[in-house]
Coordinates of C-alpha atoms in Angstrom, one line a residue:
M1 CA -12.2 -8.9 35.0
T2 CA -15.7 -8.8 33.5
I3 CA -14.5 -9.0 29.8
K4 CA -12.8 -12.4 29.6
N5 CA -12.1 -12.4 25.9
L6 CA -12.5 -10.2 22.8
Q7 CA -11.2 -11.5 19.5
I8 CA -11.9 -11.2 15.8
E9 CA -11.4 -14.0 13.3
Y10 CA -12.3 -14.8 9.7
D11 CA -12.7 -17.8 7.4
A12 CA -10.1 -18.7 4.7
I13 CA -11.4 -19.0 1.1
N14 CA -8.3 -20.7 -0.4
S15 CA -5.4 -22.8 0.6
R16 CA -3.0 -19.8 0.7
N17 CA -5.3 -17.8 3.1
T18 CA -5.3 -14.8 0.7
F19 CA -7.9 -12.4 -0.5
S20 CA -8.2 -10.2 -3.5
N21 CA -10.2 -7.3 -5.0
G22 CA -14.0 -7.8 -4.6
D23 CA -13.7 -10.8 -2.3
T24 CA -16.0 -11.2 0.7
I25 CA -14.5 -11.9 4.1
N26 CA -16.9 -13.8 6.4
G27 CA -16.0 -13.9 10.1
R28 CA -17.0 -13.1 13.6
I29 CA -16.3 -11.1 16.6
I30 CA -16.3 -13.2 19.8
L31 CA -17.0 -11.6 23.2
E32 CA -16.9 -13.5 26.4
V33 CA -18.0 -12.0 29.7
S34 CA -17.9 -13.4 33.2
K35 CA -21.2 -11.7 34.3
E36 CA -24.0 -9.5 33.0
T37 CA -22.3 -6.5 31.6
K38 CA -23.2 -3.0 30.2
V39 CA -21.7 -2.2 26.8
Q40 CA -21.9 1.2 25.1
S41 CA -20.9 -0.1 21.6
L42 CA -19.1 -2.8 19.7
L43 CA -17.5 -1.6 16.5
F44 CA -16.3 -3.5 13.4
I45 CA -13.5 -1.8 11.5
A46 CA -11.7 -2.8 8.2
K47 CA -8.7 -0.8 7.0
G48 CA -6.2 -0.9 4.2
K49 CA -3.3 1.5 4.4
A50 CA 0.4 1.9 3.4
R51 CA 3.1 3.6 5.5
V52 CA 6.8 4.3 5.0
C53 CA 9.2 5.7 7.6
W54 CA 12.9 6.0 7.8
S55 CA 15.6 8.3 9.3
E56 CA 18.6 9.9 7.7
H57 CA 21.6 11.4 9.6
Y58 CA 23.3 14.6 8.6
G59 CA 26.5 15.5 10.3
Q60 CA 27.1 14.5 13.9
N61 CA 23.9 15.7 15.5
Q62 CA 21.2 16.1 12.9
T63 CA 18.6 13.5 12.1
H64 CA 15.6 13.8 9.9
V65 CA 12.7 11.4 9.8
Y66 CA 10.9 10.9 6.5
W67 CA 7.4 9.3 6.4
A68 CA 4.3 9.1 4.3
D69 CA 0.9 7.4 4.4
E70 CA -1.5 6.2 1.7
K71 CA -5.0 5.1 2.6
Y72 CA -7.1 2.7 0.5
Y73 CA -10.3 2.1 2.5
S74 CA -11.6 2.6 6.1
V75 CA -15.0 1.0 6.9
K76 CA -16.7 1.1 10.3
H77 CA -20.0 -0.5 11.3
H78 CA -21.6 -0.9 14.7
M79 CA -22.4 -4.5 15.9
I80 CA -23.8 -2.9 19.1
R81 CA -24.9 0.7 18.8
E82 CA -25.5 3.3 21.4
S83 CA -29.3 3.4 21.0
I84 CA -30.7 2.9 24.5
Q85 CA -31.6 5.9 26.6
D86 CA -28.6 5.5 29.0
G87 CA -26.3 4.9 26.1
S88 CA -25.6 1.3 26.9
E89 CA -26.9 -2.2 26.4
V90 CA -26.8 -5.1 28.8
I91 CA -25.4 -8.4 27.6
G92 CA -25.7 -11.6 29.6
K93 CA -23.0 -13.8 31.0
G94 CA -21.3 -16.2 28.6
R95 CA -20.0 -16.2 25.1
H96 CA -21.5 -14.0 22.4
V97 CA -20.7 -14.3 18.6
F98 CA -21.3 -11.4 16.3
P99 CA -21.0 -12.5 12.6
F100 CA -19.9 -10.1 9.9
S101 CA -19.5 -10.1 6.2
F102 CA -17.1 -7.5 4.6
K103 CA -16.6 -7.1 0.9
I104 CA -13.2 -5.8 0.0
P105 CA -13.5 -2.8 -2.4
D106 CA -13.2 -4.0 -6.0
R107 CA -10.6 -1.5 -7.2
K108 CA -6.9 -1.3 -7.8
M109 CA -5.0 -1.6 -4.5
P110 CA -1.5 -2.9 -3.7
S111 CA -0.8 -6.3 -2.2
S112 CA 0.2 -6.8 1.5
F113 CA 3.8 -6.0 2.1
H114 CA 6.1 -5.8 5.2
S115 CA 9.6 -4.6 5.7
S116 CA 11.5 -2.5 8.3
V117 CA 11.0 0.6 6.2
G118 CA 7.5 0.3 4.8
R119 CA 4.5 -1.9 4.9
I120 CA 1.1 -2.3 3.3
V121 CA -1.4 -3.6 5.8
H122 CA -5.0 -4.9 5.4
K123 CA -6.6 -5.6 8.7
L124 CA -9.9 -6.2 10.6
K125 CA -10.5 -4.7 14.1
A126 CA -13.1 -4.9 16.9
E127 CA -13.5 -2.1 19.5
L128 CA -15.6 -2.5 22.6
K129 CA -16.5 0.6 24.5
Q130 CA -17.9 0.7 28.1
S131 CA -18.7 3.7 30.3
M132 CA -15.8 4.9 32.4
K133 CA -13.5 2.1 31.1
L134 CA -10.7 1.9 28.5
T135 CA -11.7 0.8 25.1
K136 CA -10.8 -2.8 24.5
K137 CA -9.5 -3.7 21.0
A138 CA -8.8 -6.9 19.0
K139 CA -7.4 -7.1 15.5
T140 CA -6.2 -9.5 12.8
H141 CA -4.4 -9.0 9.6
F142 CA -5.4 -10.7 6.3
I143 CA -3.2 -11.1 3.3
F144 CA -4.4 -9.1 0.4
V145 CA -3.1 -10.0 -3.1
S146 CA -4.0 -7.6 -5.9
K147 CA -5.3 -9.0 -9.1
A148 CA -2.8 -9.1 -12.0
D149 CA -2.9 -5.9 -14.1
L150 CA -2.6 -7.4 -17.5
E151 CA -2.9 -3.9 -19.0
T152 CA 0.6 -3.0 -17.9
P153 CA 2.4 -1.8 -21.1
G154 CA 4.7 -4.3 -22.6
L155 CA 3.8 -7.1 -20.1
M156 CA 3.8 -9.9 -22.7
V157 CA 6.0 -8.2 -25.3
P158 CA 9.5 -9.5 -26.1
Q159 CA 12.3 -7.3 -24.7
H160 CA 15.7 -6.4 -26.2
E161 CA 18.6 -4.3 -25.0
S162 CA 22.1 -3.9 -26.4
K163 CA 25.5 -2.7 -25.1
D164 CA 28.8 -1.9 -26.9
K165 CA 32.1 -1.4 -25.2
T166 CA 35.5 -0.4 -26.6
L167 CA 38.4 -1.7 -24.4
A168 CA 41.4 0.5 -23.5
F169 CA 44.9 0.2 -25.0
S170 CA 43.6 -0.8 -28.4
S171 CA 42.3 -4.1 -27.0
G172 CA 39.4 -4.2 -29.4
S173 CA 35.6 -4.0 -28.7
V174 CA 32.8 -6.2 -27.3
S175 CA 29.1 -5.9 -27.9
M176 CA 26.1 -7.9 -26.7
D177 CA 22.4 -8.0 -27.5
V178 CA 20.1 -9.4 -24.8
Y179 CA 16.7 -10.9 -25.7
V180 CA 14.0 -12.0 -23.2
D181 CA 10.7 -13.5 -24.3
K182 CA 8.5 -11.2 -22.3
M183 CA 8.3 -9.0 -19.1
G184 CA 5.6 -10.6 -17.0
Y185 CA 6.0 -14.0 -15.4
K186 CA 4.1 -16.2 -13.0
H187 CA 5.7 -18.1 -10.1
G188 CA 7.5 -21.2 -11.4
E189 CA 7.5 -20.0 -15.0
T190 CA 10.7 -20.1 -17.1
M191 CA 12.3 -17.0 -18.5
N192 CA 14.2 -17.6 -21.8
V193 CA 17.2 -15.4 -22.1
T194 CA 19.3 -15.2 -25.2
I195 CA 22.6 -13.3 -25.3
K196 CA 24.3 -12.6 -28.6
I197 CA 27.9 -11.6 -28.1
N198 CA 30.4 -10.2 -30.6
N199 CA 33.9 -10.5 -29.1
N200 CA 36.4 -8.6 -31.3
S201 CA 38.7 -8.0 -28.3
S202 CA 42.0 -9.5 -27.1
R203 CA 40.3 -10.7 -23.9
S204 CA 37.8 -13.5 -23.1
V205 CA 34.5 -12.5 -21.6
K206 CA 32.2 -14.4 -19.3
P207 CA 28.4 -13.8 -19.5
K208 CA 26.7 -13.5 -16.1
L209 CA 23.1 -13.0 -15.1
E210 CA 21.5 -11.8 -11.9
L211 CA 17.8 -11.5 -11.0
Y212 CA 17.4 -9.0 -8.1
E213 CA 14.7 -7.3 -6.1
K214 CA 14.4 -3.6 -6.0
R215 CA 12.5 -1.8 -3.2
S216 CA 11.8 1.9 -3.4
F217 CA 10.3 4.0 -0.6
F218 CA 9.1 7.6 -1.2
A219 CA 8.4 10.4 1.3
Q220 CA 8.7 14.2 1.4
G221 CA 10.5 14.3 -1.9
R222 CA 13.1 11.7 -0.8
R223 CA 13.6 8.2 -2.0
K224 CA 15.1 5.2 -0.1
L225 CA 16.3 2.3 -2.2
E226 CA 17.0 -1.3 -1.2
T227 CA 18.2 -4.1 -3.4
R228 CA 18.5 -7.9 -2.8
T229 CA 20.0 -10.5 -5.1
I230 CA 17.6 -13.4 -5.7
L231 CA 19.7 -15.7 -8.0
K232 CA 22.8 -15.7 -10.1
E233 CA 23.7 -17.6 -13.3
K234 CA 26.8 -17.7 -15.5
A235 CA 27.7 -19.1 -18.9
A236 CA 30.8 -20.4 -20.4
A237 CA 33.4 -17.8 -21.4
V238 CA 33.5 -16.5 -24.9
E239 CA 37.2 -16.5 -26.0
A240 CA 39.2 -13.6 -27.4
H241 CA 38.7 -12.7 -31.1
S242 CA 36.1 -15.4 -31.4
G243 CA 33.6 -13.1 -33.2
K244 CA 29.9 -13.8 -32.9
G245 CA 28.4 -16.3 -30.5
T246 CA 25.1 -17.0 -28.8
V247 CA 24.4 -18.0 -25.2
T248 CA 21.0 -19.2 -24.0
K249 CA 20.0 -19.5 -20.4
M250 CA 16.7 -20.6 -18.8
I251 CA 15.8 -19.0 -15.5
T252 CA 12.9 -20.4 -13.3
I253 CA 11.0 -17.7 -11.3
P254 CA 11.2 -18.8 -7.6
R255 CA 7.8 -19.6 -6.2
E256 CA 8.4 -17.8 -2.9
L257 CA 8.8 -14.4 -4.5
P258 CA 6.1 -11.8 -3.6
P259 CA 4.3 -10.3 -6.6
S260 CA 5.5 -7.0 -8.0
I261 CA 3.9 -3.9 -6.4
L262 CA 3.6 -1.1 -9.0
N263 CA 0.3 0.6 -7.9
C264 CA 1.4 2.3 -4.7
S265 CA 2.7 5.9 -4.8
I266 CA 4.9 5.6 -1.7
L267 CA 6.3 2.1 -2.1
K268 CA 7.3 0.0 -5.0
L269 CA 8.5 -3.6 -5.3
E270 CA 10.2 -4.3 -8.6
Y271 CA 12.4 -6.9 -10.1
R272 CA 15.3 -6.6 -12.6
L273 CA 17.3 -9.0 -14.7
K274 CA 20.9 -7.8 -15.0
V275 CA 23.1 -9.3 -17.7
Y276 CA 26.7 -8.3 -17.9
L277 CA 30.0 -9.5 -19.4
D278 CA 32.8 -10.2 -16.9
I279 CA 36.0 -8.8 -18.4
K280 CA 39.3 -8.8 -16.5
C281 CA 40.8 -5.4 -15.9
A282 CA 37.9 -3.5 -17.5
A283 CA 34.5 -2.1 -16.5
N284 CA 31.9 -4.7 -17.2
P285 CA 29.3 -3.8 -19.9
K286 CA 25.8 -4.5 -18.6
V287 CA 22.1 -4.2 -19.4
K288 CA 19.1 -4.2 -17.1
L289 CA 15.6 -5.4 -18.1
P290 CA 12.4 -5.1 -16.0
V291 CA 10.7 -8.2 -14.8
V292 CA 7.1 -8.2 -13.4
I293 CA 6.1 -11.1 -11.1
L294 CA 2.4 -11.7 -11.5
P295 CA 0.2 -12.8 -8.5
V296 CA -1.2 -16.3 -8.3
D297 CA -4.7 -16.5 -9.7
D298 CA -6.9 -18.0 -7.0
S299 CA -10.2 -17.0 -8.6
R300 CA -11.4 -20.5 -9.4
E301 CA -10.5 -21.8 -5.9
R302 CA -12.3 -18.8 -4.4
R303 CA -15.4 -19.5 -6.3
E304 CA -15.4 -23.1 -5.2
K305 CA -14.7 -22.4 -1.5
Q306 CA -16.4 -19.1 -0.7
P307 CA -19.8 -19.8 0.8
I308 CA -22.8 -17.6 0.3
P309 CA -23.4 -15.7 3.6
P310 CA -26.7 -16.1 5.4
I311 CA -29.2 -13.2 5.0
E312 CA -28.3 -11.7 8.4
F313 CA -24.7 -11.3 7.3
G314 CA -23.6 -8.1 5.7
F315 CA -23.4 -4.5 6.9
E316 CA -27.1 -4.0 6.3
A317 CA -27.7 -5.9 9.5
F318 CA -25.2 -4.2 11.7
G319 CA -27.6 -1.5 12.9
N320 CA -29.8 -4.0 14.7
S321 CA -29.4 -3.4 18.4
H322 CA -31.5 -6.5 19.5
L323 CA -29.0 -8.9 20.8
Q324 CA -31.5 -11.7 21.0
S325 CA -31.4 -11.9 17.2
R326 CA -27.6 -12.6 17.2
A327 CA -25.9 -15.9 17.6
T328 CA -24.7 -16.1 21.2
A329 CA -24.1 -19.8 21.6
S330 CA -20.7 -21.5 21.2
Q331 CA -20.0 -22.5 17.6
A332 CA -17.7 -24.9 15.9
M333 CA -15.6 -22.6 13.7
S334 CA -13.2 -23.2 10.9
L335 CA -10.2 -21.1 11.6
P336 CA -8.1 -19.7 8.8
P337 CA -4.7 -21.4 8.2
P338 CA -1.7 -19.5 9.7
Y339 CA 0.0 -16.8 7.7
E340 CA 3.2 -18.8 7.6
E341 CA 1.5 -21.3 5.2
A342 CA 1.4 -18.6 2.5
A343 CA 5.1 -18.7 1.9
M344 CA 5.2 -16.3 -1.0
Y345 CA 3.4 -13.5 0.9
P346 CA 4.5 -11.6 3.9
S347 CA 4.1 -13.2 7.3
F348 CA 3.3 -11.2 10.4
P349 CA 5.5 -12.2 13.4
S350 CA 4.1 -12.5 16.9
D351 CA 5.7 -9.2 17.9
F352 CA 4.4 -7.3 14.9
T353 CA 3.0 -4.0 15.9
T354 CA 1.9 -1.1 13.7
P355 CA -0.1 2.2 14.1
L356 CA -1.7 1.5 10.8

């Protein structure tokens, strides 16, 4: 086989191996050939895209598939262009390195996400075309984390919800007021929850709290909903006819949670705090409050680690068809850390495939 290896790789700019709006990704396409070879073109591609897809069954024999796509950017640049008369260029035997520098669009886009129903993918690709041969491809995903949108209404404003319930059989009434210090939290931050209970009933009530994840997928006028409990807390029971009482709970936001995704029209990742009163032989009164998990701010670390690319980097140099000006010798390269090190962001398993 003439083409021994085609791969694309990039350099990490922080310890979590994540990128954000406006960051520059420096990397390289590596091509190894066993002998002098004609190449039509070598293309660099960067894409950001979301897709949801699921099926629903109706009756015994009818199945409908719902799907939707949302595109954020698609950038293509030639590393080797079809500019010679015969439409090909000859490269010598050995290892050839084609550096690139890609700036992620500095606009609002959702963070990387992966589930069985929907995914948000940001990736880099290389495509090598040769006459009368199949196009050879290589790709790598990078983890994109959107910058925190601090303009979200009510993000840092205290929240309050109340609920009243009258019990059956003249058993009295119960009411609760739930107060939370704000809506937006960083990983590891503590949420202060205050529950004011007025128990004028003949039954004891036990306050319980649940932080859960809510995933919503939208396609063709339909919505698919998935929920997952993250943590549960409970407080001491408030005895019957005890009147007014106050319960305070401190909840630490787990560090492994992915940030909220609120800026994608076909996929949303939200969090809720549910507070309810567990009452025997009665429907439990409950309130739900939105919680926004903010992304980690890596801006300082990015500024310290991100190198300034050399002048030949950048898309303005991609049109140059003279291979002699490109780095073709073996280089010592700093590979990015594996995705699994970024525990709070989605990892891509070895069998991960996607048409995105």
